[in-house]
XYZ file of C-alpha atoms in Angstrom:
718
model
C 108.030 141.892 130.370
C 111.386 141.654 128.609
C 112.510 144.113 125.983
C 112.441 141.393 123.300
C 108.877 140.367 124.252
C 107.701 143.947 124.031
C 109.376 144.355 120.672
C 107.742 141.148 119.325
C 104.310 142.230 120.534
C 104.701 145.642 118.954
C 105.442 143.960 115.613
C 102.715 141.306 115.686
C 99.845 143.314 117.178
C 99.027 145.201 113.931
C 99.017 141.896 112.028
C 96.642 140.328 114.575
C 94.317 143.302 114.327
C 94.293 143.101 110.513
C 93.469 139.370 110.622
C 90.607 140.010 113.054
C 89.187 142.680 110.762
C 89.480 140.411 107.724
C 87.792 137.507 109.484
C 84.948 139.709 110.696
C 84.446 141.152 107.228
C 84.403 137.683 105.695
C 87.452 138.252 103.512
C 89.452 135.279 104.805
C 86.610 132.846 105.339
C 84.530 134.313 102.531
C 81.376 133.970 104.623
C 78.400 133.712 102.254
C 75.844 136.433 102.608
C 72.150 136.154 101.970
C 71.098 137.852 98.745
C 69.612 141.260 99.382
C 67.673 141.324 96.105
C 63.971 141.950 96.525
C 61.396 139.522 95.156
C 59.477 140.312 91.971
C 55.698 140.223 92.438
C 54.126 142.635 89.948
C 50.715 141.351 88.842
C 50.992 137.985 90.585
C 53.130 135.895 92.920
C 56.198 134.018 91.712
C 57.176 131.040 93.849
C 60.724 130.435 92.610
C 63.735 132.088 91.061
C 67.325 131.325 90.096
C 70.219 133.719 89.749
C 72.197 133.829 86.491
C 75.686 135.282 86.948
C 77.476 136.313 83.745
C 81.248 135.847 83.746
C 82.849 139.262 83.146
C 85.916 137.638 81.559
C 83.741 136.707 78.572
C 83.300 140.410 77.743
C 86.580 141.276 76.015
C 88.146 144.017 73.886
C 86.494 146.797 75.879
C 86.717 148.735 79.121
C 83.146 149.970 79.044
C 79.941 147.974 79.538
C 77.929 146.653 76.615
C 74.465 148.178 76.733
C 71.196 146.379 75.918
C 72.949 143.164 74.949
C 70.702 140.234 73.825
C 72.118 137.281 75.785
C 71.399 133.702 74.793
C 70.133 131.700 77.778
C 70.016 127.970 77.064
C 69.549 125.245 79.692
C 67.759 121.968 80.303
C 66.557 122.013 83.893
C 64.025 119.624 85.481
C 62.832 122.493 87.686
C 61.643 124.207 84.506
C 59.362 121.366 83.475
C 55.658 122.155 83.386
C 53.914 121.208 86.627
C 52.030 118.345 84.948
C 55.431 116.839 84.084
C 56.789 117.164 87.612
C 58.411 120.594 87.370
C 57.643 124.022 88.778
C 56.654 126.086 85.719
C 52.951 126.855 85.921
C 52.398 127.528 82.205
C 52.750 124.831 79.547
C 54.160 127.532 77.222
C 56.539 128.940 79.877
C 54.433 132.099 79.888
C 55.090 132.602 83.611
C 58.890 132.687 83.190
C 60.394 136.160 83.421
C 63.775 137.778 84.006
C 64.831 140.726 86.153
C 67.959 142.762 86.683
C 70.186 142.293 89.742
C 67.751 144.156 92.021
C 65.281 141.269 91.620
C 62.400 143.545 90.655
C 63.218 145.391 87.410
C 61.768 143.240 84.655
C 63.884 142.626 81.551
C 62.593 141.976 78.040
C 63.025 138.414 76.872
C 62.049 136.173 73.967
C 61.504 132.424 74.240
C 62.757 130.728 71.090
C 62.060 127.205 72.345
C 60.501 125.545 75.392
C 59.919 121.831 76.076
C 57.437 121.444 78.901
C 58.276 117.759 79.466
C 62.052 118.181 79.800
C 62.516 121.739 81.055
C 64.665 122.755 78.080
C 64.471 126.458 77.355
C 66.213 128.655 74.780
C 65.637 132.347 75.393
C 67.126 135.735 74.524
C 67.325 138.234 77.385
C 68.076 141.940 77.009
C 70.805 142.770 79.543
C 70.802 146.538 80.283
C 74.528 146.672 81.082
C 77.097 143.906 80.684
C 80.254 144.786 82.594
C 83.763 143.722 81.479
C 85.145 144.235 85.006
C 82.505 142.749 87.323
C 80.172 139.786 86.996
C 76.613 140.719 86.074
C 73.742 138.996 87.907
C 70.179 138.702 86.691
C 67.269 136.572 88.005
C 64.932 134.152 86.273
C 61.504 133.759 87.958
C 58.990 130.941 87.439
C 56.044 129.257 89.140
C 53.136 131.714 88.979
C 49.468 131.412 88.061
C 49.607 134.723 86.215
C 47.454 134.815 83.095
C 49.686 137.465 81.511
C 52.251 136.156 79.014
C 55.556 137.504 80.314
C 57.896 137.418 77.258
C 58.331 140.582 75.193
C 60.189 139.421 72.039
C 60.418 142.694 70.132
C 61.695 144.485 73.239
C 64.830 142.295 73.293
C 66.293 143.769 70.113
C 67.471 147.387 70.189
C 66.330 149.823 67.504
C 69.512 149.270 65.492
C 68.486 145.689 64.699
C 66.627 145.712 61.370
C 66.090 141.973 61.187
C 66.641 138.944 63.439
C 65.682 135.569 61.963
C 66.073 132.673 64.420
C 64.774 130.135 61.848
C 63.513 128.210 64.890
C 61.686 125.050 65.900
C 63.478 122.314 63.933
C 60.167 120.770 62.844
C 58.248 123.486 61.030
C 60.428 126.161 59.436
C 59.536 129.760 60.162
C 61.273 132.856 58.777
C 59.616 135.400 61.052
C 61.561 138.467 62.096
C 61.788 138.884 65.888
C 62.296 142.659 65.775
C 59.525 145.235 65.734
C 60.221 145.806 62.009
C 58.377 142.566 61.085
C 60.648 141.906 58.097
C 59.324 138.377 57.746
C 60.692 136.102 55.038
C 58.955 133.927 52.456
C 60.111 130.359 51.816
C 61.028 129.675 48.177
C 61.109 126.079 46.864
C 60.520 124.700 50.352
C 63.681 124.829 52.439
C 63.102 122.602 55.448
C 63.412 122.796 59.213
C 66.259 120.892 60.869
C 68.185 121.009 64.112
C 70.296 124.155 64.193
C 73.125 125.367 66.375
C 70.570 127.260 68.476
C 67.238 125.402 68.445
C 66.224 124.930 64.793
C 67.767 126.022 61.526
C 66.913 126.263 57.814
C 68.221 123.498 55.571
C 68.871 124.473 51.949
C 69.407 122.023 49.066
C 71.410 123.680 46.303
C 69.990 121.507 43.541
C 66.441 122.528 44.515
C 67.152 126.256 44.360
C 65.838 126.796 47.887
C 65.964 130.183 49.608
C 64.192 132.662 51.879
C 63.525 136.191 50.661
C 61.637 139.295 51.578
C 61.334 143.016 51.037
C 63.101 145.203 53.525
C 63.753 148.872 54.044
C 67.363 149.369 53.065
C 69.509 149.398 56.213
C 72.057 151.474 54.354
C 75.593 151.880 55.601
C 77.048 151.376 58.135
C 75.854 147.795 58.505
C 76.581 144.654 60.525
C 75.563 141.213 59.232
C 76.015 137.849 60.938
C 74.958 134.203 60.631
C 75.738 130.665 61.736
C 76.175 128.036 59.012
C 77.123 124.409 58.364
C 77.874 123.229 54.794
C 76.947 119.976 53.092
C 79.212 120.416 50.015
C 82.377 122.221 48.931
C 84.032 123.886 45.907
C 80.980 125.959 44.973
C 79.700 129.361 46.055
C 77.361 129.409 49.075
C 75.536 132.638 49.975
C 74.122 132.852 53.496
C 72.802 136.403 53.575
C 72.586 139.001 50.828
C 71.051 142.424 50.302
C 70.422 143.484 46.737
C 68.317 145.610 44.426
C 66.554 144.016 41.480
C 69.135 141.252 41.237
C 72.095 143.650 41.387
C 74.758 142.819 43.910
C 74.612 144.589 47.243
C 76.575 143.057 50.072
C 76.815 139.405 50.963
C 78.140 136.761 53.351
C 79.638 134.000 51.199
C 81.841 130.906 51.159
C 83.585 130.894 47.789
C 84.458 128.088 45.419
C 87.863 127.661 47.077
C 86.107 127.110 50.422
C 87.148 130.402 52.023
C 84.733 132.765 53.787
C 84.245 135.919 51.772
C 82.570 139.303 52.042
C 81.287 140.653 48.746
C 80.373 144.274 48.051
C 78.647 145.257 44.828
C 80.169 142.440 42.847
C 83.309 144.559 42.634
C 85.226 144.088 45.875
C 85.464 140.493 47.082
C 87.403 140.049 50.299
C 88.366 136.548 51.282
C 89.588 135.058 54.579
C 92.408 133.328 52.772
C 93.811 131.848 55.975
C 90.528 130.080 56.881
C 89.279 127.034 55.016
C 85.720 125.823 55.606
C 84.914 122.108 55.787
C 81.620 120.259 55.733
C 79.742 119.119 58.838
C 81.083 121.945 61.049
C 79.246 124.930 62.483
C 80.800 128.369 61.817
C 80.103 131.871 63.049
C 80.489 134.629 60.448
C 80.032 138.385 60.886
C 81.090 141.518 58.987
C 80.837 145.196 59.787
C 80.995 147.924 57.115
C 81.429 151.646 57.670
C 81.706 153.127 54.200
C 81.998 156.691 55.460
C 85.157 155.801 57.332
C 86.357 153.436 54.627
C 86.611 150.508 57.037
C 85.204 147.016 57.141
C 85.994 144.104 59.461
C 85.278 140.426 59.191
C 84.921 137.975 62.101
C 85.030 134.243 61.520
C 85.434 131.057 63.582
C 84.651 127.395 63.590
C 82.632 126.974 66.779
C 84.981 126.024 69.589
C 87.911 127.926 68.074
C 88.965 131.513 68.667
C 87.613 134.199 66.367
C 89.735 135.292 63.461
C 89.432 139.048 62.945
C 90.466 140.594 59.608
C 90.253 144.083 58.174
C 88.800 144.011 54.695
C 88.219 146.492 51.928
C 85.051 148.467 51.348
C 83.159 148.287 48.084
C 80.090 150.094 46.796
C 76.813 148.251 46.158
C 75.125 148.530 42.761
C 72.046 150.540 43.660
C 70.163 150.716 46.912
C 69.301 147.308 48.382
C 65.550 146.803 48.761
C 65.334 143.111 49.606
C 67.092 140.489 51.634
C 67.773 136.896 50.646
C 68.890 134.017 52.851
C 70.422 131.034 51.047
C 71.204 132.489 47.608
C 72.346 135.395 45.456
C 72.510 135.354 41.652
C 72.256 131.566 41.521
C 74.864 130.971 44.210
C 72.634 128.733 46.305
C 73.671 127.411 49.675
C 74.014 123.687 50.263
C 73.697 123.281 54.019
C 72.127 124.770 57.163
C 71.847 128.430 58.152
C 70.870 129.634 61.632
C 70.515 132.894 63.597
C 70.731 135.478 60.816
C 70.930 139.148 61.875
C 71.404 142.596 60.380
C 71.915 145.961 62.109
C 72.271 149.471 60.689
C 75.290 150.279 62.833
C 78.817 148.987 63.053
C 78.773 146.661 66.043
C 81.970 146.952 68.046
C 84.629 144.272 68.250
C 83.719 143.703 71.927
C 80.033 143.259 71.008
C 80.801 140.673 68.306
C 83.372 138.734 70.362
C 80.944 138.641 73.288
C 78.143 137.503 70.968
C 80.346 134.701 69.696
C 81.418 133.661 73.221
C 77.766 133.511 74.279
C 76.496 131.541 71.272
C 79.523 129.270 71.130
C 79.181 128.065 74.744
C 76.200 129.356 76.759
C 76.963 127.047 79.708
C 80.347 128.706 80.339
C 79.095 132.217 79.662
C 77.183 132.305 82.934
C 76.732 130.418 86.212
C 73.274 129.155 87.136
C 72.179 128.901 90.763
C 70.006 126.427 92.675
C 66.317 127.107 93.165
C 65.413 129.914 95.534
C 61.976 129.795 97.173
C 59.971 132.844 98.116
C 59.626 133.086 101.918
C 61.302 129.675 102.393
C 60.807 129.827 106.178
C 57.073 129.472 105.648
C 57.255 126.217 103.706
C 58.156 122.637 104.524
C 59.835 122.179 101.154
C 63.103 120.231 101.303
C 65.052 118.858 98.384
C 65.278 115.469 100.120
C 61.586 115.220 101.014
C 58.710 113.993 98.869
C 57.988 115.688 95.567
C 56.031 118.934 95.474
C 52.443 118.825 94.188
C 52.835 121.886 91.969
C 55.046 124.953 91.886
C 51.868 127.037 91.842
C 51.509 126.304 95.559
C 53.983 128.202 97.738
C 53.552 126.331 101.012
C 52.714 122.972 102.529
C 52.585 121.367 105.958
C 52.894 117.728 106.893
C 50.034 116.327 108.989
C 51.096 113.208 110.883
C 48.302 110.973 112.233
C 49.187 109.172 115.470
C 48.927 105.424 114.847
C 48.097 104.793 118.522
C 44.725 106.473 117.895
C 43.857 103.795 115.309
C 43.106 100.536 117.163
C 43.788 97.030 115.823
C 43.146 97.430 112.076
C 44.000 99.857 109.282
C 41.071 101.947 108.097
C 40.715 102.622 104.371
C 39.125 105.664 102.737
C 38.659 107.113 106.179
C 37.260 110.684 106.471
C 39.679 112.378 108.902
C 38.553 115.591 110.542
C 41.202 118.321 110.262
C 40.409 121.158 112.652
C 42.987 123.877 113.213
C 43.559 127.604 113.522
C 46.772 128.596 111.757
C 48.259 132.068 111.274
C 50.107 130.797 108.178
C 46.758 130.047 106.527
C 45.500 133.449 107.616
C 48.479 135.169 105.996
C 48.985 133.076 102.866
C 45.824 131.170 101.844
C 43.099 132.677 99.671
C 40.335 134.416 101.580
C 37.833 131.742 100.492
C 40.220 128.835 101.155
C 39.945 127.622 97.554
C 43.699 127.034 97.263
C 43.819 124.603 100.209
C 44.315 121.021 99.084
C 45.583 117.746 100.522
C 47.817 115.000 99.155
C 48.881 111.558 100.293
C 52.326 110.919 101.769
C 54.050 111.106 98.354
C 53.306 114.826 98.250
C 51.765 114.674 94.771
C 48.674 112.420 94.817
C 45.730 114.701 95.472
C 43.079 113.270 97.815
C 39.435 114.404 98.107
C 38.375 116.655 100.934
C 35.420 118.757 102.021
C 35.868 122.156 103.622
C 33.173 122.581 106.278
C 34.375 126.014 107.363
C 37.245 128.375 106.619
C 37.602 131.758 108.334
C 40.246 133.899 106.669
C 40.465 136.429 109.511
C 41.784 133.769 111.896
C 43.015 130.945 109.641
C 40.410 128.577 111.154
C 39.847 125.480 109.035
C 37.524 122.549 109.575
C 37.814 119.979 106.817
C 37.111 116.304 106.166
C 39.928 114.556 104.282
C 39.540 111.135 102.693
C 42.788 109.432 103.725
C 43.439 106.303 101.616
C 44.803 104.321 104.583
C 45.001 105.319 108.247
C 47.466 102.816 109.663
C 47.528 101.196 113.088
C 51.169 100.057 113.099
C 52.881 103.286 111.979
C 52.020 106.973 111.717
C 50.260 108.147 108.550
C 51.473 111.342 106.854
C 49.464 113.552 104.517
C 50.246 117.059 103.231
C 48.200 120.235 103.256
C 49.100 122.751 100.521
C 48.110 126.422 100.373
C 49.233 129.737 98.910
C 48.177 129.821 95.244
C 46.706 133.143 94.148
C 45.248 131.709 90.943
C 43.720 128.502 92.303
C 40.156 127.400 91.632
C 38.301 125.560 94.387
C 40.334 122.430 95.216
C 37.808 120.610 97.410
C 35.901 117.543 96.223
C 33.164 117.199 98.820
C 31.047 114.379 97.386
C 34.018 112.070 96.818
C 35.201 112.554 100.384
C 32.505 110.101 101.509
C 32.692 106.464 100.408
C 29.782 104.893 98.520
C 28.397 103.287 101.703
C 27.457 106.689 103.075
C 23.856 107.461 102.135
C 23.836 110.790 103.902
C 26.213 113.077 105.822
C 24.649 116.121 107.442
C 27.210 118.388 109.117
C 24.533 120.864 110.311
C 27.303 123.454 109.993
C 28.032 127.135 110.557
C 26.481 127.787 114.005
C 24.729 130.928 112.762
C 22.320 129.845 110.030
C 21.209 126.205 110.200
C 21.190 124.111 107.034
C 20.544 120.381 106.634
C 22.269 119.766 103.321
C 23.720 116.336 102.578
C 27.435 116.313 101.663
C 27.350 113.005 99.770
C 26.594 112.548 96.084
C 23.080 111.368 97.054
C 21.991 114.966 97.753
C 19.572 113.871 100.490
C 19.053 117.413 101.721
C 16.828 117.747 104.768
C 13.919 120.050 105.548
C 13.763 121.975 108.832
C 10.391 121.384 110.539
C 9.173 123.935 113.084
C 12.430 125.858 112.781
C 15.209 124.218 114.764
C 18.029 126.738 115.107
C 21.807 126.898 114.650
C 24.087 126.613 117.647
C 27.711 125.809 118.433
C 28.450 122.135 117.830
C 31.063 119.562 118.679
C 32.417 120.177 115.139
C 31.721 123.689 113.868
C 27.949 124.261 114.105
C 24.991 122.073 115.156
C 21.204 122.031 115.222
C 19.387 123.057 118.424
C 16.005 121.339 118.976
C 13.233 122.388 121.379
C 10.926 119.536 122.384
C 7.980 121.766 123.214
C 8.113 123.213 119.682
C 8.178 119.740 118.047
C 11.308 120.663 116.088
C 13.032 118.108 113.865
C 14.588 117.542 110.432
C 12.706 115.613 107.792
C 14.943 113.708 105.380
C 13.707 112.740 101.911
C 12.481 109.358 100.762
C 14.638 107.746 98.106
C 18.247 108.669 97.513
C 19.324 105.395 99.110
C 17.679 106.128 102.486
C 14.813 103.669 102.075
C 14.731 100.042 103.146
C 18.212 99.910 104.689
C 18.002 96.712 106.711
C 21.735 96.580 107.413
C 23.262 99.895 108.280
C 24.761 102.371 110.673
C 23.482 105.649 112.132
C 25.758 108.054 114.016
C 25.685 111.532 115.520
C 27.024 113.763 118.251
C 24.349 114.531 120.909
C 24.097 116.979 123.781
C 20.995 117.058 125.986
C 19.355 119.977 127.713
C 17.276 117.748 130.038
C 18.183 114.487 131.751
C 14.639 113.311 132.509
C 11.870 111.799 130.469
C 11.831 110.138 127.080
C 13.541 112.316 124.496
C 13.685 111.054 120.907
C 16.838 111.504 118.865
C 15.868 109.828 115.582
C 12.953 107.717 114.423
C 11.292 106.104 111.440
C 7.689 104.994 111.280
C 5.967 101.957 109.733
C 2.249 101.231 110.040
C 1.968 103.274 113.216
C 4.999 101.691 114.910
C 8.397 103.296 115.249
C 12.020 102.395 115.139
C 13.557 104.996 117.388
C 16.611 105.935 119.310
C 15.855 107.950 122.404
C 17.239 109.040 125.720
C 15.301 107.845 128.741
C 15.580 107.249 132.473
C 15.193 103.803 134.002
C 13.474 102.415 137.072
C 16.823 101.105 138.304
C 18.521 104.519 138.390
C 16.114 107.380 137.661
C 18.821 110.019 138.230
C 20.744 108.918 135.151
C 19.753 109.125 131.500
C 20.630 106.398 129.009
C 20.233 105.878 125.316
C 17.952 103.113 124.087
C 17.376 101.578 120.681
C 14.030 100.017 119.839
C 13.890 98.152 116.522
C 10.448 96.919 115.487
C 9.459 93.626 117.093
C 12.577 93.329 119.256
C 13.873 93.979 122.709
C 15.200 97.357 123.733
C 18.984 97.938 123.747
C 19.745 99.988 126.821
C 23.117 101.682 127.000
C 25.223 101.722 130.141
C 26.657 105.247 129.877
C 24.980 108.356 131.243
C 24.437 110.851 128.417
C 22.124 113.213 130.279
C 24.880 115.384 131.712
C 24.768 118.243 129.222
C 27.996 117.180 127.495
C 28.610 116.083 123.927
C 28.543 112.307 123.342
C 29.223 110.337 120.178
C 26.479 107.801 119.409
C 26.548 104.968 116.838
C 24.007 102.227 116.222
C 24.783 99.265 113.964
C 21.711 97.322 112.931
C 21.247 94.141 110.893
C 18.999 91.108 110.813
C 19.784 89.099 113.943
C 22.127 91.595 115.621
C 22.015 95.232 116.748
C 24.774 97.064 118.659
C 25.016 100.453 120.371
C 28.245 102.446 120.821
C 28.662 105.511 123.027
C 31.884 107.561 122.887
C 33.672 104.906 120.869
C 32.850 102.029 123.229
C 30.280 99.227 122.813
C 27.419 99.927 125.238
C 24.818 97.285 124.526
C 23.746 94.599 122.106
C 20.575 92.725 121.231
C 20.255 89.406 119.462
C 16.447 89.081 119.464
C 15.722 91.712 116.897
C 13.155 92.619 114.315
C 13.557 94.691 111.182
C 14.193 98.362 110.690
C 10.893 100.150 110.205
C 10.609 101.545 106.699
C 7.424 103.306 105.659
C 7.807 105.226 102.410
C 5.463 107.881 103.734
C 7.476 108.409 106.945
C 11.023 109.592 106.301
C 13.925 109.378 108.735
C 13.645 112.247 111.194
C 16.653 113.465 113.219
C 15.205 115.222 116.264
C 12.326 112.840 116.873
C 9.009 113.344 115.211
C 7.094 110.232 116.368
C 3.946 112.267 116.869
C 4.261 112.223 120.661
C 5.698 115.567 121.746
C 7.450 113.896 124.686
C 9.534 111.895 122.195
C 11.092 114.917 120.481
C 14.695 115.818 121.223
C 15.643 118.543 123.681
C 19.200 119.644 123.052
C 21.686 119.689 120.159
C 22.584 117.307 117.337
C 25.745 117.480 115.246
C 27.342 115.428 112.432
C 24.433 113.108 111.669
C 25.326 110.236 109.284
C 23.767 107.097 107.899
C 25.403 104.227 105.980
C 24.163 101.036 104.358
C 26.835 98.976 106.123
C 27.795 98.199 109.712
C 30.844 100.250 110.606
C 33.409 98.182 112.500
C 34.167 98.729 116.168
C 37.691 99.895 115.214
C 36.282 102.346 112.676
C 33.913 103.753 115.298
C 36.651 104.098 117.922
C 38.939 105.810 115.406
C 36.127 108.214 114.531
C 35.641 109.059 118.189
C 39.375 109.516 118.796
C 39.566 111.854 115.811
C 36.430 113.924 116.371
C 36.639 114.210 120.150
C 40.233 115.511 120.194
C 41.685 116.484 116.826
C 44.717 118.122 118.477
C 45.943 114.761 119.768
C 44.881 112.713 116.744
C 47.555 114.322 114.546
C 50.434 116.766 114.675
């Protein structure tokens, strides 16, 4: 290596090393880092938050932080709409909104002055513990919780030096309530009215009507700081915005005089005018004075909103007596003609940095801080994307898309189809309620809730078996629905009876597998009675009923409830036999000693196989062509109607009959899953699951789709 090359390397190597260090540390490329702030969760679960970063350059005239500063937070944000209006705030009064310090967990006091649930507009005051003039200050706003506790703490926003804070809010109904803990509420005199203010609402005073607001108040004494926002309707007369007096004697006042200059008046003796500022009508102004009589100093702060503050030292007078009342809008007949907003009084001299920061905040909230995008708690556990379909409600933390394979739906779309959802999911185990009440389903738009019935939910494993009424299961393209979960405050979201269309006259899941019940899931409430104690066993779908022929076990269904005299209908069930010989009845109905029955039997042609037969009254027997006597589960459907009966096994047509009679229907002999024809040899030996009856013939495509769904849920959808 040459001498020059060595010299060049010796010069450039330190620079290269510095660049490498800077790149690694993120200085050059400014690599964004994930926020390390913890997530607030005291008393409930909050789904969302946004960071609010306060610009340190707005805190001027100081080198030390401002402590316990009440910051105005004012935004209109569609995320902050109430859930019923398409937003993510769970309370119509914004009661679930809260603020924390930069650690994400230390709750800050805040007051909501205004909230519009339909637009997401919020005006709030937040107590910032420390507002730095050298570094940006970050706080967090949380929302989207089912908490029943109202989160704002209005009186906690205002430090003990505030003796009165009157927002004069609303804009529709005027209120003169004091937001501090002192409760120095005002009384309206001669009906000043509510109008739009600079910050939410304001109080409108008509001079000719002698309108004002007044109230008793413990004398704040001196030192004192007074401030207000105002907008005049007339000129060349005295306007008094805020005054403290005793029995009509002058105390100290904020005034615009008859030459249209702002003025501070003390005791009617010392009047100090901002001679270089002239007030005009139709403009909002900020006005504040501080008085420290002990030090013989007083300072006035004044600006038309949008302009820089004018700061002026003024003289100090002595009030006539000790002030015992406050008045907004008048003093000694000097009534205001215009609007007054955000009136405050403190018993200390607020610093120049406090007042200039207050003005910067109220003058332009949107430039006082930066407002982040929505952050989602545990976002890796949710399918939420800003480009996807809308979210059902911010009260639900998580959702999953369920995509139904269109190739499992033959030939025709199926409407109002009850899809079986059967899954075991660790996300449900970790995040759903222990009773599954927060689980719900929507259509593909993410917001339209659809009925479902929860047959079983096991919190220890996240096992869910549910029936979901999908509006349309399409044959040409995949169908998407959404499953939501993770809402600590949810009531039960299922709607079992509306899961089943009006043609269903009974749906008996025979669920659980431990304790057998024969309750009907439809609105008909055709609950069955267990005869001779059939028992619970594992089924094709959750649990099933186990029937012993020698014990003459069956289920007796009630007369009425739409089960009688169904001459056109459909009966379906899952069957598993425990014997492949003989005549074993699955379901029957009696009339005048004769039976309509479905039973498994052997034939003379092939006695080693067992088939299913259907015997309507006065007709030929339909004999299926599929062996069901092999101890496996098989899905059986019979469609019956005058002139045509058809049998389906495992989703495939297995036999038809055209010479048919009528369905037997004796009011004294109810439908009996399990047999019950009186001949013990005709009772069922084996298991029955998911027994259903309808007053319509289900189509071949419907039946095949049912089989595809119920025989293999894992391939029916993803």
